[in-house]
Short mmCIF file of C-alpha atoms and ligand atoms in Angstrom, two decimals:
data_model
loop_
_atom_site.label_atom_id
_atom_site.label_comp_id
_atom_site.label_asym_id
_atom_site.label_seq_id
_atom_site.Cartn_x
_atom_site.Cartn_y
_atom_site.Cartn_z
CA MET A 20 12.83 -25.00 12.31
CA VAL A 21 15.04 -22.19 10.98
CA LYS A 22 14.25 -18.93 11.57
CA PHE A 23 14.78 -16.56 8.62
CA GLY A 24 14.71 -12.75 7.76
CA VAL A 25 14.75 -11.25 4.54
CA ILE A 26 16.52 -7.94 4.08
CA GLY A 27 15.62 -6.03 0.95
CA VAL A 28 12.14 -6.91 -0.58
CA GLY A 29 12.36 -5.33 -4.09
CA TYR A 30 11.83 -7.58 -7.20
CA LEU A 31 13.91 -10.56 -6.00
CA GLY A 32 13.53 -10.07 -2.49
CA ARG A 33 9.62 -10.28 -2.89
CA HIS A 34 10.28 -13.72 -4.41
CA HIS A 35 12.35 -14.90 -1.58
CA THR A 36 9.66 -13.72 1.05
CA ARG A 37 6.93 -15.53 -0.96
CA ILE A 38 8.94 -18.64 -1.09
CA LEU A 39 10.61 -18.87 2.42
CA ARG A 40 6.99 -18.09 3.88
CA ASP A 41 5.85 -21.52 2.78
CA LEU A 42 8.95 -23.53 2.88
CA SER A 43 9.21 -26.44 5.35
CA ASP A 44 11.62 -26.24 8.06
CA VAL A 45 11.71 -22.38 7.65
CA LYS A 46 10.02 -19.88 9.97
CA LEU A 47 9.89 -16.63 8.39
CA LEU A 48 10.31 -14.10 11.26
CA GLY A 49 10.01 -10.84 9.25
CA ILE A 50 11.22 -8.49 6.43
CA PHE A 51 13.22 -5.30 6.28
CA ASP A 52 13.58 -2.82 3.55
CA ILE A 53 15.12 0.61 3.71
CA ASN A 54 12.10 1.77 1.62
CA ARG A 55 9.51 1.51 4.21
CA LYS A 56 6.59 1.85 1.72
CA ARG A 57 7.99 -1.14 -0.18
CA GLY A 58 8.53 -3.13 3.09
CA GLU A 59 4.89 -2.45 4.21
CA LYS A 60 3.64 -3.69 0.87
CA ILE A 61 5.31 -6.63 0.95
CA SER A 62 4.52 -7.34 4.56
CA ARG A 63 0.75 -6.82 3.79
CA GLU A 64 1.03 -8.98 0.78
CA PHE A 65 2.46 -11.88 2.43
CA SER A 66 1.34 -11.47 6.14
CA ILE A 67 4.79 -11.32 7.46
CA PRO A 68 5.97 -8.85 10.31
CA ILE A 69 7.97 -5.81 9.15
CA TYR A 70 11.20 -4.92 11.20
CA ASP A 71 12.63 -1.12 11.84
CA SER A 72 16.16 -2.09 11.36
CA SER A 73 18.25 -4.63 9.55
CA ASP A 74 20.05 -4.94 12.85
CA SER A 75 17.08 -6.29 14.98
CA LEU A 76 16.16 -8.61 12.00
CA ILE A 77 19.86 -10.09 11.92
CA GLU A 78 19.58 -10.49 15.80
CA ASP A 79 16.51 -12.20 15.96
CA ALA A 80 16.95 -14.66 13.08
CA ASP A 81 19.10 -17.83 12.53
CA ALA A 82 19.45 -16.83 8.74
CA LEU A 83 19.25 -14.03 6.29
CA VAL A 84 18.58 -13.43 2.87
CA ILE A 85 20.07 -10.35 1.65
CA ALA A 86 18.70 -9.13 -1.56
CA THR A 87 19.66 -5.73 -1.53
CA PRO A 88 21.34 -3.69 -4.60
CA THR A 89 24.78 -5.26 -5.14
CA VAL A 90 27.01 -2.33 -3.60
CA THR A 91 25.24 -2.92 -0.31
CA HIS A 92 25.72 -6.80 0.02
CA TYR A 93 29.02 -6.51 1.77
CA LYS A 94 28.18 -4.23 4.77
CA ILE A 95 24.83 -6.17 5.41
CA ALA A 96 26.59 -9.76 4.86
CA LYS A 97 29.47 -8.82 7.33
CA LYS A 98 27.16 -7.69 9.89
CA ALA A 99 25.13 -10.92 9.80
CA LEU A 100 28.41 -13.02 9.68
CA LEU A 101 29.63 -11.29 12.43
CA MET A 102 26.59 -12.16 14.47
CA GLY A 103 27.02 -15.67 13.81
CA LYS A 104 23.97 -15.99 11.39
CA HIS A 105 23.77 -18.23 8.16
CA THR A 106 23.96 -15.80 5.33
CA PHE A 107 22.47 -16.18 1.76
CA VAL A 108 23.41 -13.12 -0.24
CA GLU A 109 22.22 -12.46 -3.78
CA LYS A 110 24.67 -12.47 -6.72
CA PRO A 111 27.24 -11.37 -7.34
CA ILE A 112 28.62 -11.85 -3.78
CA THR A 113 29.76 -8.40 -3.26
CA TYR A 114 30.80 -5.51 -5.61
CA ASP A 115 34.50 -5.32 -4.40
CA LEU A 116 36.95 -8.39 -4.52
CA LYS A 117 38.63 -7.41 -1.26
CA GLU A 118 34.91 -7.34 0.48
CA ALA A 119 34.35 -10.79 -1.01
CA ASP A 120 37.66 -12.14 0.33
CA GLU A 121 36.86 -10.66 3.84
CA LEU A 122 33.36 -12.57 3.77
CA VAL A 123 35.07 -15.96 2.76
CA ASP A 124 37.33 -15.49 5.90
CA LEU A 125 34.69 -14.48 8.12
CA ARG A 126 32.50 -17.16 7.29
CA LYS A 127 35.38 -19.58 8.14
CA LYS A 128 35.88 -17.75 11.40
CA MET A 129 32.13 -18.08 12.30
CA GLY A 130 31.66 -21.65 11.20
CA VAL A 131 28.16 -20.80 9.26
CA ILE A 132 26.88 -21.00 6.00
CA LEU A 133 27.54 -18.38 3.37
CA GLN A 134 25.82 -19.07 -0.16
CA THR A 135 25.27 -16.82 -3.17
CA GLY A 136 22.49 -16.73 -5.37
CA HIS A 137 24.03 -18.16 -8.64
CA VAL A 138 20.61 -19.57 -9.30
CA GLU A 139 21.03 -21.25 -12.63
CA ARG A 140 22.63 -24.13 -10.88
CA PHE A 141 19.13 -24.85 -9.74
CA ASN A 142 17.36 -24.17 -13.13
CA PRO A 143 15.60 -27.66 -13.88
CA ALA A 144 16.90 -27.36 -17.44
CA PHE A 145 20.37 -27.41 -16.12
CA LEU A 146 20.01 -29.98 -13.56
CA ALA A 147 18.40 -32.11 -16.18
CA VAL A 148 21.83 -32.44 -18.22
CA LYS A 149 24.37 -31.34 -15.74
CA ASP A 150 25.86 -34.78 -15.50
CA MET A 151 26.12 -34.96 -19.42
CA ILE A 152 28.55 -32.18 -19.72
CA LYS A 153 32.43 -33.42 -19.39
CA GLU A 154 35.21 -31.57 -20.30
CA PRO A 155 33.57 -29.08 -22.73
CA LEU A 156 35.89 -27.77 -25.56
CA PHE A 157 33.81 -24.70 -26.30
CA VAL A 158 30.92 -23.07 -24.61
CA GLU A 159 28.87 -20.40 -25.93
CA ALA A 160 26.42 -18.27 -23.91
CA HIS A 161 24.02 -15.52 -24.81
CA ARG A 162 22.19 -13.74 -21.83
CA LEU A 163 19.97 -11.03 -23.22
CA THR A 164 17.23 -9.05 -21.70
CA PRO A 165 15.36 -5.79 -22.15
CA PRO A 166 16.53 -2.50 -20.58
CA ASN A 167 15.41 -2.51 -16.83
CA LYS A 168 15.22 -0.07 -14.03
CA ARG A 169 16.75 -2.53 -11.52
CA SER A 170 20.51 -3.33 -11.06
CA ASN A 171 21.98 -0.71 -13.19
CA ASP A 172 24.19 0.20 -10.21
CA VAL A 173 26.46 -2.37 -11.51
CA SER A 174 27.60 -3.27 -15.29
CA VAL A 175 25.78 -6.09 -17.30
CA VAL A 176 29.03 -8.10 -16.42
CA LEU A 177 28.28 -8.16 -12.74
CA ASP A 178 24.57 -8.30 -13.25
CA LEU A 179 24.12 -10.81 -15.93
CA MET A 180 27.40 -12.32 -17.21
CA VAL A 181 28.25 -13.65 -13.63
CA HIS A 182 25.32 -16.32 -13.99
CA ASP A 183 27.16 -17.81 -17.24
CA LEU A 184 30.71 -17.56 -15.69
CA ASP A 185 29.54 -19.40 -12.49
CA LEU A 186 28.42 -22.38 -15.07
CA VAL A 187 31.41 -22.36 -17.05
CA PHE A 188 33.81 -22.42 -13.96
CA LEU A 189 31.94 -25.51 -12.64
CA TYR A 190 33.23 -27.43 -15.77
CA ILE A 191 36.38 -25.51 -16.40
CA LYS A 192 38.31 -25.39 -13.62
CA GLU A 193 41.91 -24.74 -15.42
CA PRO A 194 43.78 -21.39 -15.28
CA ILE A 195 42.56 -18.74 -17.89
CA VAL A 196 45.55 -18.00 -20.02
CA TYR A 197 43.80 -15.39 -22.46
CA ILE A 198 40.99 -13.01 -22.25
CA SER A 199 39.56 -10.75 -24.85
CA ALA A 200 36.58 -8.65 -23.88
CA ALA A 201 34.59 -5.56 -25.22
CA GLY A 202 31.95 -3.67 -24.10
CA ILE A 203 29.49 -0.54 -24.37
CA PRO A 204 27.14 1.64 -22.73
CA VAL A 205 23.92 2.15 -24.48
CA VAL A 206 21.27 3.49 -22.02
CA ASN A 207 23.46 3.64 -18.68
CA ASP A 208 26.60 5.04 -18.05
CA SER A 209 27.89 1.49 -16.94
CA ILE A 210 28.55 -1.04 -19.53
CA ASP A 211 25.19 -2.45 -20.96
CA LEU A 212 26.52 -5.08 -23.54
CA ALA A 213 29.58 -7.09 -23.10
CA ASN A 214 31.29 -10.08 -24.87
CA VAL A 215 34.41 -12.00 -23.71
CA ARG A 216 36.16 -14.89 -24.93
CA LEU A 217 38.25 -16.86 -22.27
CA GLU A 218 40.85 -19.02 -23.23
CA PHE A 219 41.60 -21.93 -20.69
CA ALA A 220 45.45 -23.88 -20.17
CA SER A 221 44.07 -26.85 -22.20
CA GLY A 222 42.81 -24.78 -25.16
CA ALA A 223 39.12 -24.91 -24.20
CA ILE A 224 37.03 -21.51 -24.98
CA ALA A 225 34.13 -19.77 -23.67
CA ASN A 226 32.45 -17.18 -25.45
CA ILE A 227 29.81 -15.12 -23.65
CA THR A 228 27.62 -12.65 -24.41
CA ALA A 229 25.51 -10.60 -22.05
CA SER A 230 23.00 -7.64 -22.92
CA ARG A 231 20.55 -5.70 -21.31
CA ILE A 232 19.51 -4.01 -24.39
CA TYR A 233 17.25 -6.54 -26.08
CA LYS A 234 13.78 -6.89 -27.30
CA GLY A 235 12.95 -9.94 -25.29
CA MET A 236 14.48 -12.46 -22.91
CA MET A 237 17.14 -14.88 -23.96
CA ARG A 238 19.34 -17.37 -21.83
CA LYS A 239 20.82 -19.93 -23.68
CA ILE A 240 24.24 -21.67 -22.98
CA ARG A 241 25.58 -24.34 -25.15
CA PHE A 242 28.34 -26.87 -24.30
CA TYR A 243 30.51 -28.66 -27.09
CA GLN A 244 32.62 -31.51 -26.21
CA ARG A 245 33.95 -34.80 -27.94
CA TYR A 246 31.02 -36.59 -29.23
CA ALA A 247 28.23 -34.36 -27.68
CA TYR A 248 26.55 -31.09 -28.05
CA ILE A 249 24.32 -29.65 -24.98
CA SER A 250 22.10 -27.03 -25.57
CA ILE A 251 20.29 -25.49 -22.65
CA ASP A 252 17.61 -22.83 -23.06
CA LEU A 253 17.51 -21.43 -19.50
CA PHE A 254 14.78 -19.18 -20.03
CA GLU A 255 12.26 -21.62 -21.47
CA LYS A 256 13.53 -24.44 -19.27
CA LYS A 257 14.23 -27.00 -21.74
CA ALA A 258 17.32 -28.69 -23.36
CA GLU A 259 18.60 -30.88 -26.37
CA VAL A 260 21.38 -33.34 -26.12
CA TYR A 261 23.04 -34.37 -29.53
CA THR A 262 25.59 -37.29 -29.00
CA ARG A 263 27.33 -39.39 -32.00
CA LYS A 264 27.14 -42.93 -31.64
CA ASN A 265 29.36 -45.19 -33.78
CA GLU A 266 28.02 -48.35 -33.95
CA ASN A 267 29.72 -50.90 -36.65
CA GLY A 268 31.80 -47.71 -38.12
CA ILE A 269 28.91 -45.87 -39.11
CA PRO A 270 28.38 -42.49 -37.20
CA GLU A 271 24.99 -41.47 -36.26
CA ILE A 272 23.88 -38.42 -34.42
CA ILE A 273 21.22 -39.17 -31.70
CA LYS A 274 18.97 -36.14 -30.84
CA LYS A 275 17.14 -36.03 -27.22
CA ILE A 276 14.71 -33.35 -26.21
CA ILE A 277 14.59 -32.47 -22.63
CA ASN A 278 11.53 -30.95 -20.91
CA PRO A 279 12.05 -31.23 -17.12
CA ALA A 280 9.36 -30.58 -14.79
CA ASN A 281 8.81 -26.97 -14.46
CA GLU A 282 10.28 -26.43 -10.90
CA GLU A 283 11.19 -22.75 -9.66
CA PRO A 284 14.99 -22.39 -9.65
CA LEU A 285 14.64 -19.85 -6.65
CA LYS A 286 12.87 -22.45 -4.65
CA LEU A 287 15.20 -25.26 -5.21
CA GLU A 288 17.94 -22.99 -4.32
CA LEU A 289 16.61 -21.90 -1.06
CA ARG A 290 15.84 -25.59 -0.08
CA SER A 291 19.58 -26.38 -0.94
CA PHE A 292 20.48 -23.45 1.49
CA VAL A 293 18.18 -24.66 4.28
CA ASP A 294 19.39 -28.14 3.87
CA ALA A 295 22.93 -26.94 4.25
CA ILE A 296 22.25 -25.13 7.64
CA LEU A 297 20.49 -28.23 8.96
CA GLY A 298 23.57 -30.37 7.64
CA ARG A 299 21.64 -32.56 5.10
CA ARG A 300 23.90 -31.63 2.43
CA GLU A 301 27.11 -29.59 1.47
CA PRO A 302 26.44 -25.85 0.25
CA ALA A 303 25.73 -26.04 -3.18
CA ILE A 304 27.60 -23.11 -4.06
CA THR A 305 30.83 -22.27 -2.04
CA PRO A 306 31.88 -18.43 -1.11
CA GLU A 307 35.20 -19.33 -2.76
CA GLU A 308 33.35 -19.95 -6.06
CA ALA A 309 31.15 -16.94 -5.96
CA THR A 310 34.59 -14.76 -5.14
CA HIS A 311 36.32 -16.65 -8.08
CA THR A 312 33.51 -15.70 -10.44
CA LEU A 313 33.54 -12.11 -9.34
CA LYS A 314 37.52 -11.97 -9.72
CA ILE A 315 37.24 -12.95 -13.23
CA ALA A 316 34.14 -10.67 -14.02
CA HIS A 317 36.38 -7.84 -12.53
CA THR A 318 39.20 -8.79 -14.95
CA ILE A 319 36.97 -8.72 -17.67
CA LEU A 320 35.64 -5.31 -16.83
CA GLU A 321 39.28 -4.22 -16.71
CA LYS A 322 39.88 -5.65 -20.39
CA ILE A 323 36.87 -3.76 -21.29
CA GLU A 324 38.31 -0.52 -19.85
CA GLU A 325 41.69 -0.96 -21.24
CA ARG A 326 40.38 -1.51 -24.92
CA GLY A 327 37.94 1.62 -24.37
CA ILE A 328 34.54 2.28 -25.45
CA PRO A 329 34.73 1.73 -29.45
CA GLY A 330 34.23 4.84 -31.44
CA GLU A 331 34.89 7.12 -28.31
CA ASN A 332 37.50 9.07 -30.30
CA ARG A 333 35.59 9.32 -33.58
P1 NAD B 1883 15.50 -4.07 -6.38
O1 NAD B 1883 15.95 -2.71 -6.73
O2 NAD B 1883 14.09 -4.40 -6.89
O3 NAD B 1883 15.41 -4.26 -4.95
C1 NAD B 1883 16.33 -3.96 -4.06
C2 NAD B 1883 15.46 -3.65 -2.57
O4 NAD B 1883 16.43 -3.37 -1.59
C3 NAD B 1883 14.75 -2.32 -2.66
O5 NAD B 1883 13.60 -2.50 -2.08
C4 NAD B 1883 15.38 -1.39 -1.98
O6 NAD B 1883 14.73 -0.43 -1.24
C5 NAD B 1883 16.21 -2.38 -0.92
N1 NAD B 1883 17.45 -1.99 -0.04
C6 NAD B 1883 18.41 -1.03 -0.90
N2 NAD B 1883 19.39 -0.72 -0.02
C7 NAD B 1883 18.99 -1.54 1.15
C8 NAD B 1883 19.54 -1.56 2.66
N3 NAD B 1883 20.74 -1.06 2.88
N4 NAD B 1883 18.97 -2.40 3.80
C9 NAD B 1883 17.62 -2.83 3.31
N5 NAD B 1883 17.08 -2.64 1.91
C10 NAD B 1883 17.64 -2.12 1.20
O7 NAD B 1883 16.72 -4.87 -6.93
P2 NAD B 1883 16.71 -6.43 -7.18
O8 NAD B 1883 16.59 -6.65 -8.84
O9 NAD B 1883 15.80 -7.16 -6.42
O10 NAD B 1883 18.01 -6.96 -6.97
C11 NAD B 1883 18.51 -7.11 -5.56
C12 NAD B 1883 19.70 -8.20 -5.70
O11 NAD B 1883 19.43 -9.52 -6.10
C13 NAD B 1883 20.88 -7.69 -6.67
O12 NAD B 1883 21.97 -8.00 -5.76
C14 NAD B 1883 20.65 -8.34 -7.93
O13 NAD B 1883 22.01 -8.62 -8.62
C15 NAD B 1883 20.31 -9.70 -7.46
N6 NAD B 1883 19.14 -10.34 -8.15
C16 NAD B 1883 19.38 -11.63 -8.58
C17 NAD B 1883 18.82 -12.08 -9.55
C18 NAD B 1883 18.93 -13.81 -9.88
O14 NAD B 1883 18.62 -14.16 -10.70
N7 NAD B 1883 19.80 -14.38 -8.78
C19 NAD B 1883 17.82 -11.60 -10.18
C20 NAD B 1883 17.62 -10.41 -10.10
C21 NAD B 1883 18.19 -9.60 -9.09
#
């Protein structure tokens, strides 16, 4: 039985609490939130004890989920790792790159599991087709959401685009040779809409758009490769695969629609974290991978800054 604590029980921390409460091999000891009222609400809703400080919860637990705003991840995760606790930190791993490197080193020193919430890897639509994606030549992603009061402490690149960067880097591990990026603030002071084109050493390209200024929800990623096109709707949790068959010299396009079982990605993600703690599997996402994604996200932000806000000098 792994004793868990959840630190930060806002929008996502509430879901972590709900799932961990009923997950096998887990005993959810308690929760902590700097906003006492919020903590009490979640404590009542799920009948889980509320702690008076994150320190006391870290001390009692074997493993922590950190679902606080991004800028606070480092400080809390560092404390948990230093106390030898397995740590699940929401995405992105930290705000700052140096902070992420420090957590990677600390994890190695302490010999515990450090996993980051790149939850799309557990999306059933992605899981259903992930083995069909091989050496993509072109990837296109759109992740669009309505304006939101949460996560505006960071730009849309660190908030949303990191999910698609993580999926791209799973398949294209070559060096990036060229980055062109543009972004604009719309309702916040930070970048709300961003587009990036990444060109890799082999010539493969990823074109990713992320926006938190949209009327609905869209999370689509499409992988194009030799003789196959794989389109994943991560929001609707379904996928389409088009492959080219060439029998007797006659090319034919075969379409396959995939409707996987509607499993909850966050639950699968927490299950994988618990199984890694129990030595049943390797951690699904290494902190090095999460740090690489953060590094490229910051490079994209630098490129956006270099270009400047379009029309600023009008
Ligand atoms: P939120 O604002 O709803 O919740 C954050 C909570 O943390 C609040 O209740 C706040 O009071 C609390 N908090 C702030 N500082 C704290 C501290 N020092 N100690 C304890 N509690 C503290 O935000 P959210 O949308 O739940 O996002 C939280 C994190 O989860 C962010 O890093 C975000 O990027 C990530 N997130 C990930 C996904 C995903 O798909 N994986 C989705 C949403 C959010």
